[in-house]
Coordinates of C-alpha atoms and ligand atoms in Angstrom, one line a residue:
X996 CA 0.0 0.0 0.0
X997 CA 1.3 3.8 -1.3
X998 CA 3.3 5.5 1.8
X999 CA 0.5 8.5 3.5
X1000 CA 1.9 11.6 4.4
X1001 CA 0.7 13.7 6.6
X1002 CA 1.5 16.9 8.0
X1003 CA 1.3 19.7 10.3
X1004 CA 1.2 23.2 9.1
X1005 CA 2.2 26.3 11.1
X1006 CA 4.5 28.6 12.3
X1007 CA 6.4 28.7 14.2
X1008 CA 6.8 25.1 14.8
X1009 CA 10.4 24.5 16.5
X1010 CA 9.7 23.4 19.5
X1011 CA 6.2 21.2 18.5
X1012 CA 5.5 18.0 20.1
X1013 CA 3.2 16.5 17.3
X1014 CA 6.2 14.4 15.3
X1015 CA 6.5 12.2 18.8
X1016 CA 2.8 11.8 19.4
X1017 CA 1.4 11.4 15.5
X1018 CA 4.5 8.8 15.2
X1019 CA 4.2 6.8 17.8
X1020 CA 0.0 6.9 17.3
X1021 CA 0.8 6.0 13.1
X1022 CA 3.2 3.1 14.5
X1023 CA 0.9 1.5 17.2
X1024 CA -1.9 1.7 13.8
X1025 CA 1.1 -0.6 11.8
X1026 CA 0.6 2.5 9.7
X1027 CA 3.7 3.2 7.2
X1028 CA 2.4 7.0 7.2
X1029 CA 4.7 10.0 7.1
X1030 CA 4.3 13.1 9.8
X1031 CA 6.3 16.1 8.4
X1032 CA 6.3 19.0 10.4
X1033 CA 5.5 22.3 7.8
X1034 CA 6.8 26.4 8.8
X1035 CA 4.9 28.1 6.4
X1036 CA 5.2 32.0 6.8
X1037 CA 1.8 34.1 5.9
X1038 CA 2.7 35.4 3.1
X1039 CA 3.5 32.4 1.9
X1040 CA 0.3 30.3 3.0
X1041 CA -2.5 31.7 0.2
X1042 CA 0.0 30.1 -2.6
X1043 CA 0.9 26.8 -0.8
X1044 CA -2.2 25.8 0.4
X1045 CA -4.2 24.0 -2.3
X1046 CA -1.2 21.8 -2.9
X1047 CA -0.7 20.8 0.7
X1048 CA -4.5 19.8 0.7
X1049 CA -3.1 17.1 -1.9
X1050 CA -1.3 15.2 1.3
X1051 CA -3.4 12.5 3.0
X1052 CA -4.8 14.5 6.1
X1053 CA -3.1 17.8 8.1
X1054 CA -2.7 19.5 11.5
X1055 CA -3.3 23.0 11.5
X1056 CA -2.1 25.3 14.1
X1057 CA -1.4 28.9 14.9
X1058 CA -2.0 31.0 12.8
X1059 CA -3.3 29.1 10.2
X1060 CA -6.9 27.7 12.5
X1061 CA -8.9 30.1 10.4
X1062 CA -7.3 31.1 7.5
X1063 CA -7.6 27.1 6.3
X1064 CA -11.4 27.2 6.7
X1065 CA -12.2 29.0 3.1
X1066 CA -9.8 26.5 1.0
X1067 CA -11.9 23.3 2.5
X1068 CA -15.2 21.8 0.8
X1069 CA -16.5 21.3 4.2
X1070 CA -16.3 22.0 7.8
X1071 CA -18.0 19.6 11.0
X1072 CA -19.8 21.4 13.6
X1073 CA -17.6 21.3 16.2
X1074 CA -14.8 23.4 13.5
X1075 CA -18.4 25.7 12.4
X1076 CA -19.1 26.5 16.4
X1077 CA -15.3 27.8 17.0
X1078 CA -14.8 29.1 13.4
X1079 CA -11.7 27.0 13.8
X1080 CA -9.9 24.5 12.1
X1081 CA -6.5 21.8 14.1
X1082 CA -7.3 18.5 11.7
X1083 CA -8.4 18.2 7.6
X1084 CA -9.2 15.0 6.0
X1085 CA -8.2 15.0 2.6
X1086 CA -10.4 12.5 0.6
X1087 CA -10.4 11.8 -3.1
X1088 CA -13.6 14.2 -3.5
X1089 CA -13.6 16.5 -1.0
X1090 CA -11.7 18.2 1.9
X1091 CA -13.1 18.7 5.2
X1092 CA -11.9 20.2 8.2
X1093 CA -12.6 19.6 11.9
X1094 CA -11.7 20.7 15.5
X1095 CA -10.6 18.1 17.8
X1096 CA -9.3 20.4 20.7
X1097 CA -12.8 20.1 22.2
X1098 CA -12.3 16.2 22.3
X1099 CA -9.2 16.0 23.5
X1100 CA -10.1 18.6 26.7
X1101 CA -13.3 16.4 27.7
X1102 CA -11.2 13.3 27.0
X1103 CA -8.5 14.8 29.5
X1104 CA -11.1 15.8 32.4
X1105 CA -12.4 12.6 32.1
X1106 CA -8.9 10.6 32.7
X1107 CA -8.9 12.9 35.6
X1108 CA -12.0 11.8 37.1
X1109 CA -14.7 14.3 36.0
X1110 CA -16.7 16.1 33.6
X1111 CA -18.3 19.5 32.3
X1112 CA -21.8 18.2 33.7
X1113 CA -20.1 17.2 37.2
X1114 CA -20.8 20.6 38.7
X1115 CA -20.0 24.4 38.5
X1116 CA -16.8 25.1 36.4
X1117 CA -14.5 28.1 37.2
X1118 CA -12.1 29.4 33.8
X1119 CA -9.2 31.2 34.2
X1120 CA -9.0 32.9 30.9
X1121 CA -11.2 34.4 27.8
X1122 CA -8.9 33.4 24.9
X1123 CA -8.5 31.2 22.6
X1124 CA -8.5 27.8 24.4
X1125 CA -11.3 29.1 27.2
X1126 CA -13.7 30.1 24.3
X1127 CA -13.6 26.8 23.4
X1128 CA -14.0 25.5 26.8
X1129 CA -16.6 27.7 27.9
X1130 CA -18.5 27.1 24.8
X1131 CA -18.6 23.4 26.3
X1132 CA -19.8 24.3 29.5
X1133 CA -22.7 26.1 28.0
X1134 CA -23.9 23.3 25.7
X1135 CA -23.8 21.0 28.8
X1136 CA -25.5 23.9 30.6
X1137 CA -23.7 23.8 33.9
X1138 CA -22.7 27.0 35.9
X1139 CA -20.0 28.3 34.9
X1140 CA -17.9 31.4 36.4
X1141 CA -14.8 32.8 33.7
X1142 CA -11.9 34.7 35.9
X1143 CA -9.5 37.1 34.4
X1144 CA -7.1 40.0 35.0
X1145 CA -8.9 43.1 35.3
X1146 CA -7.8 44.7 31.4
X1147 CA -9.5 40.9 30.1
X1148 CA -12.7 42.2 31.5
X1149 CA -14.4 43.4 27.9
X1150 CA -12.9 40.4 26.3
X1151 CA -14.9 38.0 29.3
X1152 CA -17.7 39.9 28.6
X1153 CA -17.7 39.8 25.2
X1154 CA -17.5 35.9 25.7
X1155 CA -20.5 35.8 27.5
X1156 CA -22.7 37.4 25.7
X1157 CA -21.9 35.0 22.9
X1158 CA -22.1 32.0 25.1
X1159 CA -25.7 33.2 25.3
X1160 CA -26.0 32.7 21.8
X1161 CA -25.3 29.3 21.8
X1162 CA -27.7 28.1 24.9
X1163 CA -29.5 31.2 26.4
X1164 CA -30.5 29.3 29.3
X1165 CA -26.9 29.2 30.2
X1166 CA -25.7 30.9 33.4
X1167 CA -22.2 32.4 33.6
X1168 CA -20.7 34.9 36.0
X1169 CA -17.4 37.1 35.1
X1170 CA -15.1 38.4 37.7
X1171 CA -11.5 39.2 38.4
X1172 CA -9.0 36.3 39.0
X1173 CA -8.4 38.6 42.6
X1174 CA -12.2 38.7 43.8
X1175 CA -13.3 35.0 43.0
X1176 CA -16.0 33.6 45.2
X1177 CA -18.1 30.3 45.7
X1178 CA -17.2 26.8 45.5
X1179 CA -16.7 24.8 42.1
X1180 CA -16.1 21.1 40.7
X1181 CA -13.6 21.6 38.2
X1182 CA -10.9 25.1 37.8
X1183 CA -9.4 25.0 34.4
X1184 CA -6.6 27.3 33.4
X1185 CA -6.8 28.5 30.4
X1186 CA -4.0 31.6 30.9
X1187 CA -0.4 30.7 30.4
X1188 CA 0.5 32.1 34.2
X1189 CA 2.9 29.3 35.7
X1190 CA 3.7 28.5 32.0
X1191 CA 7.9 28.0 31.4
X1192 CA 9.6 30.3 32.5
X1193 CA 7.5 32.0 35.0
X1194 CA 7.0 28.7 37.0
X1195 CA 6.8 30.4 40.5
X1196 CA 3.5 31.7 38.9
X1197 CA -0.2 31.1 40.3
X1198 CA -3.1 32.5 38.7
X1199 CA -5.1 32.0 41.5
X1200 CA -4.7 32.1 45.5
X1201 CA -4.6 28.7 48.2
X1202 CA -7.9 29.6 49.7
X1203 CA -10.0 29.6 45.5
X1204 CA -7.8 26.3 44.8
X1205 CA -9.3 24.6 48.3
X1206 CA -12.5 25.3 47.2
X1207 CA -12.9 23.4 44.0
X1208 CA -12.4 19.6 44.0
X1209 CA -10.3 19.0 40.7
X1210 CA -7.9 21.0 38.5
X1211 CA -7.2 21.0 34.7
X1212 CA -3.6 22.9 33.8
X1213 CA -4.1 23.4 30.0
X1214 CA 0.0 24.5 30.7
X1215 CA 2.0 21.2 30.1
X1216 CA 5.3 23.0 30.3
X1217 CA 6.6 22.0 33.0
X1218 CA 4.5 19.0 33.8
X1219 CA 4.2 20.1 37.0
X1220 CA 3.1 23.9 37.6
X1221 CA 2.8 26.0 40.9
X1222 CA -1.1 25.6 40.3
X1223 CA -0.9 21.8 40.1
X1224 CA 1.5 21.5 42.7
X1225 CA -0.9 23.5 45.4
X1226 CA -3.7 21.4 44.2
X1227 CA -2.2 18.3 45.0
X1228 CA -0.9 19.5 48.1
X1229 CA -4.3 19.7 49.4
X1230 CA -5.0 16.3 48.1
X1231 CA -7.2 17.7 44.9
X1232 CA -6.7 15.6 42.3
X1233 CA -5.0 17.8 39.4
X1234 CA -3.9 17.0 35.5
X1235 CA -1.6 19.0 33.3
X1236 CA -2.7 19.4 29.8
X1237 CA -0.6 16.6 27.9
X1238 CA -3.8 14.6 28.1
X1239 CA -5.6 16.8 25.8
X1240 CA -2.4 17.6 23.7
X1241 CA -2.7 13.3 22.9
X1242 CA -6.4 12.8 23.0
X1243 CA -6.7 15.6 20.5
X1244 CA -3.9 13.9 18.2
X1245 CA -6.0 10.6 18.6
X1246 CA -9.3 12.0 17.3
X1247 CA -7.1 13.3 14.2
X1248 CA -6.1 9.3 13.7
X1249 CA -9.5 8.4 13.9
X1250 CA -10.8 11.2 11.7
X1251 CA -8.3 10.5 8.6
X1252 CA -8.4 6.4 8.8
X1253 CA -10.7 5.3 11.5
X1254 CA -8.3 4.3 13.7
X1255 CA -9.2 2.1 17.4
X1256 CA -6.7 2.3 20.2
X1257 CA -6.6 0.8 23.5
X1258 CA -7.0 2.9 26.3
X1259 CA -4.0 1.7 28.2
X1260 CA -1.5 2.6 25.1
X1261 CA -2.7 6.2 25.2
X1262 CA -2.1 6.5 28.7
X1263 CA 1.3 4.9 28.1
X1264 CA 1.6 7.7 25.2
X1265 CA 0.6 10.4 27.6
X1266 CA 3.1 9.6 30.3
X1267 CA 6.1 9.1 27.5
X1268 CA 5.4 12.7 25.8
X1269 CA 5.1 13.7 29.7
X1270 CA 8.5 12.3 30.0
X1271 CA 9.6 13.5 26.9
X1272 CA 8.8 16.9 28.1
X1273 CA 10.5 16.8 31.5
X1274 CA 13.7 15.6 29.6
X1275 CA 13.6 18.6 27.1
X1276 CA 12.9 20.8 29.9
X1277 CA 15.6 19.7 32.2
X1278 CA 18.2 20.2 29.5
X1279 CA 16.6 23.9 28.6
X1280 CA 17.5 24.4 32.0
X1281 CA 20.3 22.8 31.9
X1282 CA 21.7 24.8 28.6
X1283 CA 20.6 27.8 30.5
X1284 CA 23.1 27.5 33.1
X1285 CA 25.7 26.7 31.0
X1286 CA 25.1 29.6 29.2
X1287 CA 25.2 31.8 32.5
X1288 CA 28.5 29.9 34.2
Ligands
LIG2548 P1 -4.8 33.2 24.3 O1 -5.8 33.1 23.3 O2 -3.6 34.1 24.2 O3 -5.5 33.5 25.7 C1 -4.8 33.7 26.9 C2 -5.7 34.1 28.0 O4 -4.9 34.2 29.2 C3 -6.4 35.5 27.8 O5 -7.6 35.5 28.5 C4 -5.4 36.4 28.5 O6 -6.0 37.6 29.0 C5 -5.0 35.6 29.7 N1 -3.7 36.0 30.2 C6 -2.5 36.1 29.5 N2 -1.5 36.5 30.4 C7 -2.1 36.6 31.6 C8 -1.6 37.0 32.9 N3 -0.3 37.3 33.0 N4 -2.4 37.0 33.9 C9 -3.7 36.7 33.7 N5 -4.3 36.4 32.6 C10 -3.5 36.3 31.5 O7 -4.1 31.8 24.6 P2 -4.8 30.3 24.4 O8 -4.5 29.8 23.0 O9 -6.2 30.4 24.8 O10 -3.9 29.4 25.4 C11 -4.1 29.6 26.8 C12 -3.2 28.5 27.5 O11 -3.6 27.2 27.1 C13 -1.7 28.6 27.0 O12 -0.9 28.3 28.2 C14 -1.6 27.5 26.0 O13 -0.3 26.9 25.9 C15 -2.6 26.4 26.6 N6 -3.1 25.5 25.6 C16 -2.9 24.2 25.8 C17 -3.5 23.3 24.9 C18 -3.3 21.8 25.2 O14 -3.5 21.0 24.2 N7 -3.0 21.4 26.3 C19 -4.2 23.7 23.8 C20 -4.4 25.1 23.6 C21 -3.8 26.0 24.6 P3 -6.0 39.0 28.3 O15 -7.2 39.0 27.3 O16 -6.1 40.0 29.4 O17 -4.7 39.1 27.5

């Protein structure tokens, strides 16, 4: 059978993660499929893009998540509610694009124990990532309260008031990551505060942390932040985002050749690009005091 290729197109892509994960997941297929990484500048995306469409299937990542969606034939619903685009099947007749981010969080809350209809969810953040996440929360109609730094107020608000477009029966509360109140199921962070290299970093306080009863760290460098580490100091169980890095790679395998893993070799996968990461990052830090001495 003819060689696949696949690839993932974005920029910039040096320090990407998705050759180790789309490898090993083409390898435990028996798939002979190719997984190039592709650094495409902008101005040179409008005159490339019709030819890569002729690979097998592609990864699409900043900035390319929207700019893809008017070359494809077709878009699933998932890709239509976030007007973005991370995985395109390229069949013989026509190319479609989807978004598995949103599978790959509620694959990751649910390795840790929970999910969106658990209980009231508290957000950190009203980007990209929590848009996607709060969009969630609405559609399963469970409370849910976004936090962010006082200047991300009109940006929360603006979320809101389009999360009420999508179920208007949904309740959600905005306030300042400083003046968060009540008690919640699941705290997702969806701000890059503790990300590498601020890793003394907390976006939120002991006392909001003890109040919730698990924790989702989009962050997965390091494996370990300042938020996760608190969290399991009080015995809250607490997940870094790798989980939804692989789970979201998985649902790309299964969208381009229907592929069926077993549970336990994903979890192996998640806790070998885990220690993948922690190697990477120890010799970053490593390099880094070389550098200094
Ligand atoms: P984004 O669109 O840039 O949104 C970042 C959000 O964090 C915004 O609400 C921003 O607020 C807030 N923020 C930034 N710096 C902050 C600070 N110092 N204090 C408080 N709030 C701050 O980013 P994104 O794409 O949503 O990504 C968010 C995080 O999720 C990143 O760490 C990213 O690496 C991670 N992520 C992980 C996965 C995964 O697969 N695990 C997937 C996607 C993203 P303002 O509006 O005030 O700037």
């Amino acid at each position: 059978m003819a060689q696949k290729t696949y690839k993932l197109l974005g920029y910039p892509l040096a320090h990407s993660l998705s050759p180790f994960i789309h490898e090993r997941l083409f390898q435990l297929s028996k798939k002979n499929s190719i997984y190039d990484l592709y650094e495409i500048s902008q101005q040179n995306f409008e005159q490339n893009v019709e030819s890569l469409l002729k690979n097998d299937g592609l990864n699409i990542t900043i900035p390319y998540k929207v700019a893809i969606i008017k070359h494809l034939d077709k878009i699933d619903e998932r890709a239509k509610l976030y007007n973005s685009v991370n995985t395109v099947h390229c069949g013989e007749k026509e190319t479609v694009g989807y978004n598995t981010d949103c599978y790959g969080f509620l694959q990751g809350i649910k390795d840790l124990g929970t999910s969106l209809d658990a209980g009231p969810v508290l957000l950190l953040g009203a980007g990209g990532a929590a848009n996607m996440i709060a969009t969630e929360v609405a559609l399963t109609g469970s409370r849910l309260t976004i936090a962010v730094r006082e200047s991300g107020l009109p940006r929360a608000e603006a979320l809101r008031n389009q999360l009420m477009t999508v179920n208007a029966a949904c309740y959600v509360n905005v306030t300042t990551l400083d003046q968060i109140e009540g008690s919640y199921n699941l705290l997702v962070n969806a701000t890059p505060v503790g990300m590498y290299p601020h890793m003394n970093e907390c976006p939120v306080s002991k006392e909001v942390i003890s109040s919730v009863k698990y924790v989702y760290d989009l962050i997965y460098n390091p494996v370990e932040t300042k938020l996760i580490q608190m969290a399991r100091e009080l015995s809250i169980p607490a997940a870094n985002g790798i989980s939804m890095l692989v789970w979201q790679a998985v649902y790309a395998h299964k969208i381009w050749y229907q592929a069926d893993f077993k549970k336990e070799d994903i979890d192996k996968l998640i806790r070998d690009t885990e220690e993948n990461i922690v190697n990477h990052f120890v010799q970053k830090l490593s390099d880094r005091d070389t550098q200094k001495s």
